[in-house]
Coordinates of C-alpha atoms in Angstrom, one line a residue:
X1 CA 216.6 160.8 159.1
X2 CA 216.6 159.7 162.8
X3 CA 219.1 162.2 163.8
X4 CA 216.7 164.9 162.3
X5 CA 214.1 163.9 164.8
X6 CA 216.5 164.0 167.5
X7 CA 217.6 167.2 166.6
X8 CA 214.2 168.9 166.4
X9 CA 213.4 167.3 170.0
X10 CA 216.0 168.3 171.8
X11 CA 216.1 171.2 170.2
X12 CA 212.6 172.1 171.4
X13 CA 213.8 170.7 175.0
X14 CA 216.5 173.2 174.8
X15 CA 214.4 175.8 174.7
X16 CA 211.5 174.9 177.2
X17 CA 213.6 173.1 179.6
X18 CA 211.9 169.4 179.8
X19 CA 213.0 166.4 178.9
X20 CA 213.6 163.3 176.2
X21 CA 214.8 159.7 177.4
X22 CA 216.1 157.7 174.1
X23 CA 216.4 154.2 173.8
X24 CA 217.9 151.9 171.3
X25 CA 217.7 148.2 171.9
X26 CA 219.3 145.8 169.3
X27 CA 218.0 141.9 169.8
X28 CA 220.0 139.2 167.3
X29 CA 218.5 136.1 167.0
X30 CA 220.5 132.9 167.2
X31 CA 220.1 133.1 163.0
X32 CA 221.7 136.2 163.0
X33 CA 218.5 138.0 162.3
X34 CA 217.1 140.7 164.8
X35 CA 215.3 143.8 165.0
X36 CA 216.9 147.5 166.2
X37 CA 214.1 149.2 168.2
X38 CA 214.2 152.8 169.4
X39 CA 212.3 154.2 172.2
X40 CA 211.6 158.0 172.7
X41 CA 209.9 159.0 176.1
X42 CA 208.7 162.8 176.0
X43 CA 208.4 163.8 179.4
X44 CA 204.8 165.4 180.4
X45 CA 206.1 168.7 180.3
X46 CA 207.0 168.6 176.8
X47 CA 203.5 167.2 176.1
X48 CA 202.1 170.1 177.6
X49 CA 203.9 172.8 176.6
X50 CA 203.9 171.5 172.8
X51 CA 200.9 169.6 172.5
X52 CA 201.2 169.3 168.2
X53 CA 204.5 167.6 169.0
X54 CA 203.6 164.3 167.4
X55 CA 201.5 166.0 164.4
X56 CA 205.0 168.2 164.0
X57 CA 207.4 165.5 163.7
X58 CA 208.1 164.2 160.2
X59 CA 209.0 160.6 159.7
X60 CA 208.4 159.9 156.2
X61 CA 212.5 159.9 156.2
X62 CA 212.3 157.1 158.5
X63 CA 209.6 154.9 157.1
X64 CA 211.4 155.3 153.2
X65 CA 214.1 154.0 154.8
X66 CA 212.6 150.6 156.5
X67 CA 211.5 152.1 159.8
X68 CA 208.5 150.8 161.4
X69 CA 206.6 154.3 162.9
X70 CA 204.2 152.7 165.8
X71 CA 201.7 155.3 167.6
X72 CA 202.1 157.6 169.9
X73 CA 200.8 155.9 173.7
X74 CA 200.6 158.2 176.4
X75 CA 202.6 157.2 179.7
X76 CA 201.4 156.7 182.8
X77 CA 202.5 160.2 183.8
X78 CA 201.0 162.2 181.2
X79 CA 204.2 161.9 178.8
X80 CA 204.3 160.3 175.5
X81 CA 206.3 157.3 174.1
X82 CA 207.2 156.7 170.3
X83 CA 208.3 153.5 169.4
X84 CA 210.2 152.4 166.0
X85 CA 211.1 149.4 165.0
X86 CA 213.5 147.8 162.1
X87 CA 214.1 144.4 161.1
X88 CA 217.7 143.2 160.2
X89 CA 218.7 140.2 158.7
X90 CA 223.1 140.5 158.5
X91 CA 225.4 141.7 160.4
X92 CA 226.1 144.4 157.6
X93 CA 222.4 145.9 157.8
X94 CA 222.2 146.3 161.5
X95 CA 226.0 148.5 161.0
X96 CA 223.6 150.7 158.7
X97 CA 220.8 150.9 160.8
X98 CA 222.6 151.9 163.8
X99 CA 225.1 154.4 161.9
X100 CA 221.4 155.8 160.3
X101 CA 220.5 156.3 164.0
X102 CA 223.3 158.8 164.5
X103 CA 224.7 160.6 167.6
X104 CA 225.6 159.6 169.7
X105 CA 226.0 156.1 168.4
X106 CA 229.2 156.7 165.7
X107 CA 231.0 154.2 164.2
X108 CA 229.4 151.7 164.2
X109 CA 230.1 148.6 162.3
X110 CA 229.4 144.5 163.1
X111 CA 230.4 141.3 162.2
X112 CA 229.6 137.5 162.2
X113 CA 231.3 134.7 161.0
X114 CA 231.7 131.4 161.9
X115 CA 234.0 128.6 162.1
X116 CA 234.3 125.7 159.7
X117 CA 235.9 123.3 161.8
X118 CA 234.6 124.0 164.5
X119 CA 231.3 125.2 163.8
X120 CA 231.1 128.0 166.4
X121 CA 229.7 131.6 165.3
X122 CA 231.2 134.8 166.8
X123 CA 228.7 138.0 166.8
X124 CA 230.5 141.0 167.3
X125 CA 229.3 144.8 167.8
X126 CA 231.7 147.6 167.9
X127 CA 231.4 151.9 167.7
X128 CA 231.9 154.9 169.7
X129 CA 229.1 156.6 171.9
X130 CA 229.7 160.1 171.8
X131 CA 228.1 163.8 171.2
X132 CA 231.5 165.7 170.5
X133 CA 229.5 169.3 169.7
X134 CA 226.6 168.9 172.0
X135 CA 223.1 169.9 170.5
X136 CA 225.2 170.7 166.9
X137 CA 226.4 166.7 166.9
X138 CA 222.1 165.9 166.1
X139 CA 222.5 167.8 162.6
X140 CA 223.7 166.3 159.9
X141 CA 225.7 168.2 157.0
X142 CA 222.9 168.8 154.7
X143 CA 220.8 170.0 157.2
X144 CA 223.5 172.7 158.0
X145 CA 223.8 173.9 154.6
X146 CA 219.7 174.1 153.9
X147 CA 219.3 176.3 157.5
X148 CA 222.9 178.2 157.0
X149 CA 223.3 176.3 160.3
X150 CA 222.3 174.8 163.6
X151 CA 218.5 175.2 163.9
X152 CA 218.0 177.3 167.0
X153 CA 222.1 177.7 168.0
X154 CA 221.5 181.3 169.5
X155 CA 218.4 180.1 171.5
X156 CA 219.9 177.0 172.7
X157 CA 222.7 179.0 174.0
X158 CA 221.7 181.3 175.4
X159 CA 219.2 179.0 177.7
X160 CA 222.8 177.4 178.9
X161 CA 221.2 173.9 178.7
X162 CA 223.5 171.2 178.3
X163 CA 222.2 167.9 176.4
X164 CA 222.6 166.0 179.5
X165 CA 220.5 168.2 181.1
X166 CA 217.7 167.9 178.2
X167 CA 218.0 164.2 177.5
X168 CA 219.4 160.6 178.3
X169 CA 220.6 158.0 176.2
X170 CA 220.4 154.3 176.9
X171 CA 222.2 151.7 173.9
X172 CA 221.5 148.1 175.0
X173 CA 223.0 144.8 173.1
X174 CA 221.1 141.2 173.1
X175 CA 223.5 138.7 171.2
X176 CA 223.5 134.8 171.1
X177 CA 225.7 132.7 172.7
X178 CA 228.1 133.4 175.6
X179 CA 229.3 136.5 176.5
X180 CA 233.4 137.1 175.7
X181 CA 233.5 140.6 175.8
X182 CA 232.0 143.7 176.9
X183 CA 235.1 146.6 177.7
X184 CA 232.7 148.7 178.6
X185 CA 229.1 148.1 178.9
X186 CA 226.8 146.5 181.9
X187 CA 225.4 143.4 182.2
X188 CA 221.9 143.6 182.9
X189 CA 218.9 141.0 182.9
X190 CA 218.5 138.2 179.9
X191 CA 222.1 138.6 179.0
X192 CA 221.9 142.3 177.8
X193 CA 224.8 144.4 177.9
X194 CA 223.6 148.0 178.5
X195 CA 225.6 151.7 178.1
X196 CA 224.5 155.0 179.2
X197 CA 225.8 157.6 176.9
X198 CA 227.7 160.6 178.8
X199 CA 226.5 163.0 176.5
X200 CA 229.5 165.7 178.2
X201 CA 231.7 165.1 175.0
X202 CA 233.5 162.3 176.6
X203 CA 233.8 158.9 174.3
X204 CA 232.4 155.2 175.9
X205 CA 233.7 151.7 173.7
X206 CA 230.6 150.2 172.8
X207 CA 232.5 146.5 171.4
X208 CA 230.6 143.4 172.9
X209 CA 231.4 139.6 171.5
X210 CA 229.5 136.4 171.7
X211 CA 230.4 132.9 170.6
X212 CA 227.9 130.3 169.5
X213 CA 228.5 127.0 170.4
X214 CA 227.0 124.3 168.9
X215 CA 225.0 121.6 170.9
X216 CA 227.9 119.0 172.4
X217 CA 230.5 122.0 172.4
X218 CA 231.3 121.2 168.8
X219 CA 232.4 117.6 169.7
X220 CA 229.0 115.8 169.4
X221 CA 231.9 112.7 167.6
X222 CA 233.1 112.0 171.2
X223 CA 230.4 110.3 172.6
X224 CA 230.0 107.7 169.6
X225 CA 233.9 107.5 169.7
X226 CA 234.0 106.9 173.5
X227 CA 231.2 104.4 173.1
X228 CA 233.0 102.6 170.2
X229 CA 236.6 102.3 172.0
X230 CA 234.6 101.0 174.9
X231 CA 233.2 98.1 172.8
X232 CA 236.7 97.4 171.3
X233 CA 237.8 97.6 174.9
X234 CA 235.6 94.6 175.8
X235 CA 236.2 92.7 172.5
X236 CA 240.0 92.8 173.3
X237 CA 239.4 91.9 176.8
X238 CA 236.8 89.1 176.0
X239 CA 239.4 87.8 173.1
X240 CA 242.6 88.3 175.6
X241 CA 240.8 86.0 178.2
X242 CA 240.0 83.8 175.6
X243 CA 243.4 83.4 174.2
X244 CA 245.0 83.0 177.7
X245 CA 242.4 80.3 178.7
X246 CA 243.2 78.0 175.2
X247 CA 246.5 78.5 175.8
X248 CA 246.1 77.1 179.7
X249 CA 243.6 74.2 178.5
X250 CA 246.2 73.3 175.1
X251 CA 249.7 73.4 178.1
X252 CA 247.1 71.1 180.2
X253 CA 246.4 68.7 177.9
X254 CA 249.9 68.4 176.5
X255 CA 251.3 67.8 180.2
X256 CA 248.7 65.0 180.7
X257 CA 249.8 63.7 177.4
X258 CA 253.5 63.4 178.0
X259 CA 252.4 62.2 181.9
X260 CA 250.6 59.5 180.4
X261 CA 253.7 58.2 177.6
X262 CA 256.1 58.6 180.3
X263 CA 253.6 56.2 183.1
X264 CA 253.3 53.7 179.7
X265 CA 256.9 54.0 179.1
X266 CA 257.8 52.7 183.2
X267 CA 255.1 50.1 182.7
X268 CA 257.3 48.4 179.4
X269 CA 260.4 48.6 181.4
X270 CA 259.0 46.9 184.1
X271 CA 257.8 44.3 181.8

């Protein structure tokens, strides 16, 4: 499992004082499909001092379980970065991906749905980012009962190294649609919304919703509705105006009429 590997890494950090950077980016497409990627960055100090570092870690765990292992590439300051990848395609499998991830993230679960009527779609991420027992929160309970333990509890105490000190922790969010909420995250570039887990014991809210609104703000029927009033506008105008001119022309020709019995009428009397 991925907590096993962070366990055995900061584990070994513990003990020879470098340092692990850890980051998990989750990108959902607008189809609700996406891919969880997590970074590890050994520092060059690590490298050096445990060269078999990579040949020691065991990922078959990871790979069983849909994990995409990519190679090793060496950093530009003599560290090394480990990238793996898994695709997602429902709200329900990236909960389990990110709950097989471990501590820190905790929690987690996520959720999209959308609306009949009005055809938007709210994506919704929630969990807790927190390492309650510091190096002990990595090790999971069967792990415990095949060691009788934390691996390496008396060593990492007695170095006195906190995990803060050994490692960082970056979770970063890339939904669809327009940001609602994010209680406690950053908003970085592209949209993202990025936490840094305190790793001192202390909780952070890691709940972030977007809504998907369809193209015309789910009311494509006004423009054909606004266009068709507009022709019945004109209609009723052109009819109106019509109506009022017959009726003008029809009073006309009946007052010419009754002008014209009443001059033949005078004309009889006078004759």
């Amino acid at each position: 499992m991925i907590r096993r590997l962070l366990l055995l890494v900061v584990c070994v950090l513990a003990l020879s004082a470098c340092r692990l950077d850890v980051t998990v980016d989750v990108a959902i497409e607008p189809d609700g499909t996406g891919t969880v990627t997590m970074t590890a960055v050994a520092d060059a100090e690590l490298v050096e001092q445990v060269p078999d570092l990579v040949d020691d870690l065991r990922l078959d765990d990871a790979v069983e379980n849909g994990w995409t292992v990519g190679e090793p590439t060496p950093t530009d300051d003599g560290g090394l970065e480990l990238v793996l990848t898994h695709d997602v395609s429902s709200a329900e499998e990236l909960a389990n991906v990110l709950n097989s991830i471990g501590p820190p993230l905790t929690r987690m679960a996520a959720a999209r749905t959308t609306d009949p009527e009005t055809e938007q779609t709210t994506n919704a991420i929630n969990g807790v980012m927190q390492l309650p027992d510091g190096f002990a929160s990595f090790a999971d309970t069967d792990l415990i009962a095949t060691v009788g333990g934390v691996p390496f509890e008396e060593q990492i105490a007695a170095s006195g190294l906190s995990p803060a000190e050994a490692m960082s922790f970056t979770y970063r969010v890339s939904l669809p649609g327009e940001l609602v909420s994010a209680e406690e995250g950053t908003e970085v570039g592209d949209g993202a919304i990025e936490w840094q887990a305190p790793l001192d014991g202390s909780e952070t809210n890691l709940y972030v919703q977007t809504v998907q609104i369809p193209a015309g703000g789910g009311t494509a029927w006004a423009g054909p509705l606004a266009t068709i009033s507009l022709v019945l506008l004109v209609v009723w105008v052109v009819l109106a105006t019509a109506f009022i001119a017959f009726v003008a022309v029809a009073r006309r020709k009946k007052a010419r009429r009754r002008e014209a019995r009443l001059r033949k009428l005078d004309r009889d009397r006078v004759t």
